[in-house]
Coordinates of C-alpha atoms and ligand atoms in Angstrom, one line a residue:
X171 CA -54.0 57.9 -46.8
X172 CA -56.7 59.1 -44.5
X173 CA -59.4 57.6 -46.3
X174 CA -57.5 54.3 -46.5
X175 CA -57.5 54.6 -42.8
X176 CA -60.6 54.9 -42.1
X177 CA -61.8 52.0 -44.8
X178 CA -62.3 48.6 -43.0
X179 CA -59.9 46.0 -44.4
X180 CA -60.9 42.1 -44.0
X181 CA -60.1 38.9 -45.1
X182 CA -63.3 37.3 -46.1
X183 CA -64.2 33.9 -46.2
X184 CA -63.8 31.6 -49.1
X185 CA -66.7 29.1 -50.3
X186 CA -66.2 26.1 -52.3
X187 CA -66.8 26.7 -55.5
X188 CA -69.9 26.6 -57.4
X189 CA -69.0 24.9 -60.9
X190 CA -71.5 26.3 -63.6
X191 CA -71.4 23.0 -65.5
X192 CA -73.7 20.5 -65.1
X193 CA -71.4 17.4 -66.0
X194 CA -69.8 16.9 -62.8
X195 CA -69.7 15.3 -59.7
X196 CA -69.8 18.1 -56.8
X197 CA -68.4 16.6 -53.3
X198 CA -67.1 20.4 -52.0
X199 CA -69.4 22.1 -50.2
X200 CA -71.4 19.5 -48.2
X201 CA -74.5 19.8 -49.7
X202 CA -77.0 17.0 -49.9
X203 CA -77.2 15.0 -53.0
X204 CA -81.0 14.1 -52.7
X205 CA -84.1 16.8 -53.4
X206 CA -85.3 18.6 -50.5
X207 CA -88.9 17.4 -48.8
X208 CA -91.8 16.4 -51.7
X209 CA -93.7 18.9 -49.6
X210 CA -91.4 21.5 -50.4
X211 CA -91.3 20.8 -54.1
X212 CA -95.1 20.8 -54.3
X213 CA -95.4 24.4 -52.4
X214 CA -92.8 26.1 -54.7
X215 CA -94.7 24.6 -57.8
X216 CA -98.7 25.3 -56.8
X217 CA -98.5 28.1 -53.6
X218 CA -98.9 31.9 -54.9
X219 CA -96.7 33.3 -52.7
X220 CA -97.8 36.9 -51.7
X221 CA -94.9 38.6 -52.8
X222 CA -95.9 41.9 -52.7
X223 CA -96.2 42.4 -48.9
X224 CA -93.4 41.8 -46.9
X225 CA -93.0 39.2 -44.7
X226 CA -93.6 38.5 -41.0
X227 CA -90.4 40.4 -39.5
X228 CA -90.8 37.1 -36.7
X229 CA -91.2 34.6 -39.1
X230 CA -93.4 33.4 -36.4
X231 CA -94.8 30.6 -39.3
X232 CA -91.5 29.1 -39.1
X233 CA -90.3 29.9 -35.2
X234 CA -93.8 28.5 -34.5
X235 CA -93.0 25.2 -36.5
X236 CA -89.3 24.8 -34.9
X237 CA -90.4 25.4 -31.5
X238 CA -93.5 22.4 -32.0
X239 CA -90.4 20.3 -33.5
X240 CA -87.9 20.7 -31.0
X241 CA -90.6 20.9 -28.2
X242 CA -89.7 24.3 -27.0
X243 CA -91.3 27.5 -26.8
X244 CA -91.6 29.9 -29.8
X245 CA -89.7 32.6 -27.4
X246 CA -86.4 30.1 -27.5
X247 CA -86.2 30.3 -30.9
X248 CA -84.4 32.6 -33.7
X249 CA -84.3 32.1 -37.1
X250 CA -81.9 33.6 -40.0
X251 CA -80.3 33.4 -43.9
X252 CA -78.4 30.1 -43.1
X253 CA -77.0 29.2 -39.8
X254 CA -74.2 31.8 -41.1
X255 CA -76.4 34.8 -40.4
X256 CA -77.8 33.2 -37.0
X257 CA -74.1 32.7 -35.7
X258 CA -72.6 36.3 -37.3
X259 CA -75.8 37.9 -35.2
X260 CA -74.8 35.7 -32.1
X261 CA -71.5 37.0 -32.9
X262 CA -72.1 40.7 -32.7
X263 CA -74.8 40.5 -30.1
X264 CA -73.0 38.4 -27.3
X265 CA -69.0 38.4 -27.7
X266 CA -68.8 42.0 -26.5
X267 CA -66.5 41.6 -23.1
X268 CA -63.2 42.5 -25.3
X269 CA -61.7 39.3 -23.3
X270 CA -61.1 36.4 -26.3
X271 CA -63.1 34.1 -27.4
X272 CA -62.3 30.6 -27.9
X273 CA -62.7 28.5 -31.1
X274 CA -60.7 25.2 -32.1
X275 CA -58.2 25.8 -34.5
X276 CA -59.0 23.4 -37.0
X277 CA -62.4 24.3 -37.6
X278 CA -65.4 26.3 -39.3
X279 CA -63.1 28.7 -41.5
X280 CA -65.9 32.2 -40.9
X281 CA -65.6 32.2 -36.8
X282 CA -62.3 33.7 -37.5
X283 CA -63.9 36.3 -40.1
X284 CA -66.6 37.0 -38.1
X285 CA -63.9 37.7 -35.1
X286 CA -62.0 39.7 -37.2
X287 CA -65.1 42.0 -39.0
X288 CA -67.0 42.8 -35.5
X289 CA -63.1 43.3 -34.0
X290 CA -63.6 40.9 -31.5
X291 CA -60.6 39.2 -29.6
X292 CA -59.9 35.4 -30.0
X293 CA -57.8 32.5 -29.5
X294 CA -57.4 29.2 -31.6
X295 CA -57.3 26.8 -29.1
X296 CA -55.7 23.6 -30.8
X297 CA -56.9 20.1 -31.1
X298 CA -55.0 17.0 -30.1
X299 CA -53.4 14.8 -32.5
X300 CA -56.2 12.5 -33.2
X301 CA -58.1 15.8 -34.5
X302 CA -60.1 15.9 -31.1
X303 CA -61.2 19.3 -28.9
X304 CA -59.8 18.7 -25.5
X305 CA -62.7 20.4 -23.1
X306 CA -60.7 21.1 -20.4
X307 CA -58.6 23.2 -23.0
X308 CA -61.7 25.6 -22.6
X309 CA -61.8 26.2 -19.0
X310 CA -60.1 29.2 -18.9
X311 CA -61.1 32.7 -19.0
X312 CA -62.9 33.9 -21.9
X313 CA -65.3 36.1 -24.0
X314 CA -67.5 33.3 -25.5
X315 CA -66.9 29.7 -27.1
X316 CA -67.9 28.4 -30.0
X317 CA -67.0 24.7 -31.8
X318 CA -68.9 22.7 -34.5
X319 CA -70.6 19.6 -32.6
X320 CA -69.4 17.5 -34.8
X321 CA -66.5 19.5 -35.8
X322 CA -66.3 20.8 -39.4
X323 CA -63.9 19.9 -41.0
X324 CA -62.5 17.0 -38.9
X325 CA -66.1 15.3 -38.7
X326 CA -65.3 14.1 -34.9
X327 CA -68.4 14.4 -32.7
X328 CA -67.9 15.3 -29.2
X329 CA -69.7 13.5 -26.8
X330 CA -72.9 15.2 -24.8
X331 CA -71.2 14.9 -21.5
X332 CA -68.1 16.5 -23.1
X333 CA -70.1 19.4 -24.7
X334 CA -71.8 20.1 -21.0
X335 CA -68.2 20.4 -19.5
X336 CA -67.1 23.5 -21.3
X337 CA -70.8 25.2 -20.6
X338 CA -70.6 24.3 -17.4
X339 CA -67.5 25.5 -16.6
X340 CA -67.8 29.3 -18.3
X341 CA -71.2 30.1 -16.9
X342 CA -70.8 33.9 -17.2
X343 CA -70.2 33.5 -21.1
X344 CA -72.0 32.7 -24.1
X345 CA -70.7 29.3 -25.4
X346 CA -72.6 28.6 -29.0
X347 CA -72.7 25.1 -30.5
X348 CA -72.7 24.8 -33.9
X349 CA -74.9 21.5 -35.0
X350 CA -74.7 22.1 -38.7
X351 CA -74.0 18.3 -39.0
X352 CA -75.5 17.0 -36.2
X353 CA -78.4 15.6 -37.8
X354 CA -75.4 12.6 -39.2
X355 CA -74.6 12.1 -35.6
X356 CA -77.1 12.4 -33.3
X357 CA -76.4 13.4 -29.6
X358 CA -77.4 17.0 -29.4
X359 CA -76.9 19.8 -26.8
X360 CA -80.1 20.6 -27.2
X361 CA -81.6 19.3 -23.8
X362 CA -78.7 21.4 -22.0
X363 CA -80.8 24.3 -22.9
X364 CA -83.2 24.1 -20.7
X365 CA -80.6 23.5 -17.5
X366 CA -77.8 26.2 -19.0
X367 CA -78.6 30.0 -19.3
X368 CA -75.3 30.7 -21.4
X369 CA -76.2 28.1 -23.9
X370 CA -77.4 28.4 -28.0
X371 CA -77.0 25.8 -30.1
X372 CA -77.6 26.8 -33.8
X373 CA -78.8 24.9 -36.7
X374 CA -79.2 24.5 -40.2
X375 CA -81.8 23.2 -43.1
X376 CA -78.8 23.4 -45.6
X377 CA -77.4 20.1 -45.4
X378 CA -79.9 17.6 -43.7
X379 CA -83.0 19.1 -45.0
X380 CA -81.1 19.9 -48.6
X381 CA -82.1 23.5 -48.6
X382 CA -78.6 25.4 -48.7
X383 CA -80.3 27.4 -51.7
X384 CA -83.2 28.8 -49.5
X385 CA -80.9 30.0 -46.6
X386 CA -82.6 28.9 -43.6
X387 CA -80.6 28.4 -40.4
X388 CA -82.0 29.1 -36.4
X389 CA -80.7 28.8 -33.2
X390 CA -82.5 28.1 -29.9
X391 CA -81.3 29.3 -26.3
X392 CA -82.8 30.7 -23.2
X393 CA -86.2 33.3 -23.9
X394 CA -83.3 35.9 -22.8
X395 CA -80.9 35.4 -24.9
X396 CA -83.2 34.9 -27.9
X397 CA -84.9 38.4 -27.1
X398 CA -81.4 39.9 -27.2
X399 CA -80.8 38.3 -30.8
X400 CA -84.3 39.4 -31.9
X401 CA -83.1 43.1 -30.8
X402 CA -79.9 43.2 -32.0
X403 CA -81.6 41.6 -35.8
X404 CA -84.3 44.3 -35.6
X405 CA -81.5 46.9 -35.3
X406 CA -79.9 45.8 -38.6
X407 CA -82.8 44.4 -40.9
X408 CA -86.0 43.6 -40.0
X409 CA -87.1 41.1 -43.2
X410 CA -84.0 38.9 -43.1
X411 CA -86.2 35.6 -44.2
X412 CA -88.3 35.6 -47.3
X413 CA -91.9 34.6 -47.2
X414 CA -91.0 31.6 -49.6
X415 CA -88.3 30.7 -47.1
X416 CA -90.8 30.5 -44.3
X417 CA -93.1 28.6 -45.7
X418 CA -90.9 26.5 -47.6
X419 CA -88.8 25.4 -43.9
X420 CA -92.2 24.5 -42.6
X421 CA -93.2 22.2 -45.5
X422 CA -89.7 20.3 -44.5
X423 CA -89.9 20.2 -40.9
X424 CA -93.8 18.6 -41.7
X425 CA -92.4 15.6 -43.8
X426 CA -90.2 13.9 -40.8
X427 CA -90.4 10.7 -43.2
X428 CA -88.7 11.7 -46.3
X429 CA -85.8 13.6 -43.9
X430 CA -85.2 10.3 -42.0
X431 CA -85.1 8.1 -45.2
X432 CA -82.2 10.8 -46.4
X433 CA -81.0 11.0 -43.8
X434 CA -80.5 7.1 -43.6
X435 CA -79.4 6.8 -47.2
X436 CA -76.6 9.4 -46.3
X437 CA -75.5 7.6 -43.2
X438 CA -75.2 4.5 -45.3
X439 CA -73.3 5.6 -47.9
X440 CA -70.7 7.2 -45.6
X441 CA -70.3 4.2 -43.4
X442 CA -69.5 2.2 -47.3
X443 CA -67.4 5.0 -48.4
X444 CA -65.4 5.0 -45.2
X445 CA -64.5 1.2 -45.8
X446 CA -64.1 1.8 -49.4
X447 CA -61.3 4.5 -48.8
X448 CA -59.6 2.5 -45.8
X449 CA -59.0 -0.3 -48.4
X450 CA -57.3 2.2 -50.6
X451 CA -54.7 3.9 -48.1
X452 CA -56.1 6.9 -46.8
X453 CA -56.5 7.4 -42.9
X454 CA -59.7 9.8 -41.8
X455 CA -60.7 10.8 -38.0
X456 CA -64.0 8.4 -37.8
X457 CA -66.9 11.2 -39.6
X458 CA -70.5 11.4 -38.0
X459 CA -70.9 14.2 -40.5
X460 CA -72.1 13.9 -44.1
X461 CA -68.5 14.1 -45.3
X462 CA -65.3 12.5 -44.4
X463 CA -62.1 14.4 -43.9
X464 CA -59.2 11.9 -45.6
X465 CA -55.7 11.6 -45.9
X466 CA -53.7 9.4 -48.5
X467 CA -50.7 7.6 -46.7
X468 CA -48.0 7.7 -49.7
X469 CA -50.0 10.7 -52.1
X470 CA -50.5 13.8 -51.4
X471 CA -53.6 15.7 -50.8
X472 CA -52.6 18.7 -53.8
X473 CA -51.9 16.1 -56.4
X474 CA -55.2 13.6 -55.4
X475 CA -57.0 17.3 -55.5
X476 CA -55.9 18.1 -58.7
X477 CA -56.4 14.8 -60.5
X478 CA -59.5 14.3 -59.4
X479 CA -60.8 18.0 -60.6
X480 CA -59.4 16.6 -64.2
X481 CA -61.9 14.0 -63.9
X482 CA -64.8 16.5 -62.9
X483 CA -65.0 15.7 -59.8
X484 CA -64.7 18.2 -57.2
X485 CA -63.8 17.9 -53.4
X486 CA -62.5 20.8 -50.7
X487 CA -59.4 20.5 -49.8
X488 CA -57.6 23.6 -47.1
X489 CA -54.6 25.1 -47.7
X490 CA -53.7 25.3 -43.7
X491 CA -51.2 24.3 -41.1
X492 CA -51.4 20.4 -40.4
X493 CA -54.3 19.6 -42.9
X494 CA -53.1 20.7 -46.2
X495 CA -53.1 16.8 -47.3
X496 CA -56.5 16.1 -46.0
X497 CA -59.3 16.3 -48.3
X498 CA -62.8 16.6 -46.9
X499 CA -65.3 14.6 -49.4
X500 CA -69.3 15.1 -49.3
X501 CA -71.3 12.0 -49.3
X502 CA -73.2 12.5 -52.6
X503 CA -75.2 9.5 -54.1
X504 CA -73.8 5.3 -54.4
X505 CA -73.3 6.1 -57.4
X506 CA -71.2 9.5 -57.3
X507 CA -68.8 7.7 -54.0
X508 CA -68.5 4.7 -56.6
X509 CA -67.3 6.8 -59.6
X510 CA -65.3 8.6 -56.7
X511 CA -63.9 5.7 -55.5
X512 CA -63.0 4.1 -59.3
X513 CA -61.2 7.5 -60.2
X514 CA -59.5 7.2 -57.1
X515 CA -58.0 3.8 -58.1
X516 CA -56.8 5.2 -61.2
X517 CA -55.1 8.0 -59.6
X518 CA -53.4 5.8 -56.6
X519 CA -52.5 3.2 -59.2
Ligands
PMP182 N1 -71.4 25.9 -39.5 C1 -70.6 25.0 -40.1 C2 -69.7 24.1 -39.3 C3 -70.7 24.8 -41.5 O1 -69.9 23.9 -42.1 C4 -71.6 25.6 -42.3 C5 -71.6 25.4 -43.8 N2 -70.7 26.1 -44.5 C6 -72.3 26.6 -41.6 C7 -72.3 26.6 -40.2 C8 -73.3 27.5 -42.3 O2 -74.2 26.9 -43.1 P1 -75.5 27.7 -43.6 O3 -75.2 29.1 -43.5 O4 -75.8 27.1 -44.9 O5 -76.6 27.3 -42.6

């Protein structure tokens, strides 16, 4: 009894799932369907790493590279193992008030987790019908704000002006925006970081730069807050990012063509898909993400799930309150959103 007592229970987050076989057509976890960078590619196959030492505890090869990309100073920025280890140190390092902190409710399934791990308070603050965060909904007292800009898994972006309202109006806590997609979208908080103290907006190479597998996520804020981040990290684990990480996210952020042609092929394929699907009944909140979050109008989201996993192709879909006949489907190649699109025709009859 006492031992179970003192044991920390949690409800961890659950991943899409990550097939083994080869043979099918994998729309779940938003991943990008093209190679990473060339540049990357051709380091991992000719670099000799130099394994045996251990890496720069700074990462300062990569910081460096970020700052010179995003025209900031190296101070302002923090890198980690995917955004997911950038926004759990956030977590830990700035939502310490005990007042809540606020999160949409339909949103990025971890914040919750995270909340619930470091025992921190919070409150769901719900969307509006149309799937949209209502800013004035956040101007109330709180611990600390976070939301996906655009929201995962609704794919609505918020606009700039929008995203400025709810820093503005909780200057004495740390609001974080999440701009794992925003690379689809455009319109990023960044700028507001020079003019807003309480801001960090965090980023990803996972999906835009199609490096989920090397785990490379940072976030860039005021030289303060960074400095905190950087002590809280070193109080944990100094070597969070490997040396062929490092390197690797540098080789991507130098080849700005190959990410824009992606990125264009991605955008592309979406804006098809989207028209594809409206023809064939489902409704969807209008993505600037690399997926799109879609409803059927007569069919239901289980049975669409189910019959398209018999096929081998695999989508997310949330078992939750509200969205449990939504399916949110990654953009992979033309060719995989065609094959989507024919087995979806079967299915709907
Ligand atoms: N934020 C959002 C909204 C996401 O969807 C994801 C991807 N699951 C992440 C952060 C974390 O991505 P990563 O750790 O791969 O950078």
């Amino acid at each position: 009894m006492i031992l179970s007592e003192n044991i920390r229970s949690v409800v961890p987050y659950v991943p899409g799932e990550q097939p083994t076989e080869t043979d099918i057509i994998k729309l779940n976890t938003n991943e990008n369907p093209y190679p990473p960078s060339p540049e990357v590619t051709k380091l991992l196959h000719n670099r000799d790493f130099s394994l045996r030492k251990y890496p720069s505890p700074e990462a300062s090869e990569l910081t460096s590279a970020i700052a010179e990309y995003h025209h900031v100073k190296q101070e302002q920025v923090f890198v980690g193992v995917g955004s997911d280890d950038v926004i759990a140190m956030c977590f830990l390092s700035f939502f310490n008030s005990g007042k809540p902190i606020l999160f949409p409710k339909i949103s990025y399934g971890f914040y919750k987790v995270w909340a619930e791990l470091y025992k921190i308070p919070y409150r769901q603050i719900p969307l509006d019908e149309d799937f949209r965060i209502i800013p004035k909904d956040y101007f109330i007292e709180n611990g600390g704000i976070i939301f996906p800009n655009p929201n995962a898994p609704t794919g609505l972006f918020l606009p700039l002006e929008q995203v400025e309202s709810i820093v503005a109006a909780s200057p004495d806590t740390l609001v974080i925006v999440d701009e794992a997609y925003i690379d689809f979208s455009g319109g990023s908080a960044l700028p507001l970081v020079e003019k807003y103290d309480n801001l960090i907006v965090t980023r990803t190479f996972s999906k835009s730069r199609s490096m989920a597998g090397m785990r490379i996520g940072y976030c860039i804020g005021s030289e303060n807050l960074i400095s905190t981040l950087n002590s809280v990290k070193f109080s944990y684990n100094s070597y969070t990012m490997s040396e062929i990480a490092i390197k690797t996210g540098v080789a991507s952020l130098g080849d700005d063509k190959y990410f824009h042609s992606t990125l264009k092929k991605i955008i592309s394929t979406r804006e098809k898909t989207k028209a594809e699907l409206s023809k064939l009944g489902f409704d969807f909140p209008d993505s600037r993400t690399n997926f799109i979050f879609a409803k059927h109008r007569s069919v239901s989201g289980k049975q669409i799930f189910e019959e398209l996993k018999k096929k081998k192709i695999y989508v997310r879909r949330f078992d939750a309150d509200g969205i449990s006949d939504y399916l949110r489907i990654t953009i992979g190649t033309d060719e995989e959103m065609n094959e989507l699109l024919v087995q979806l025709k079967n299915i709907l009859g």
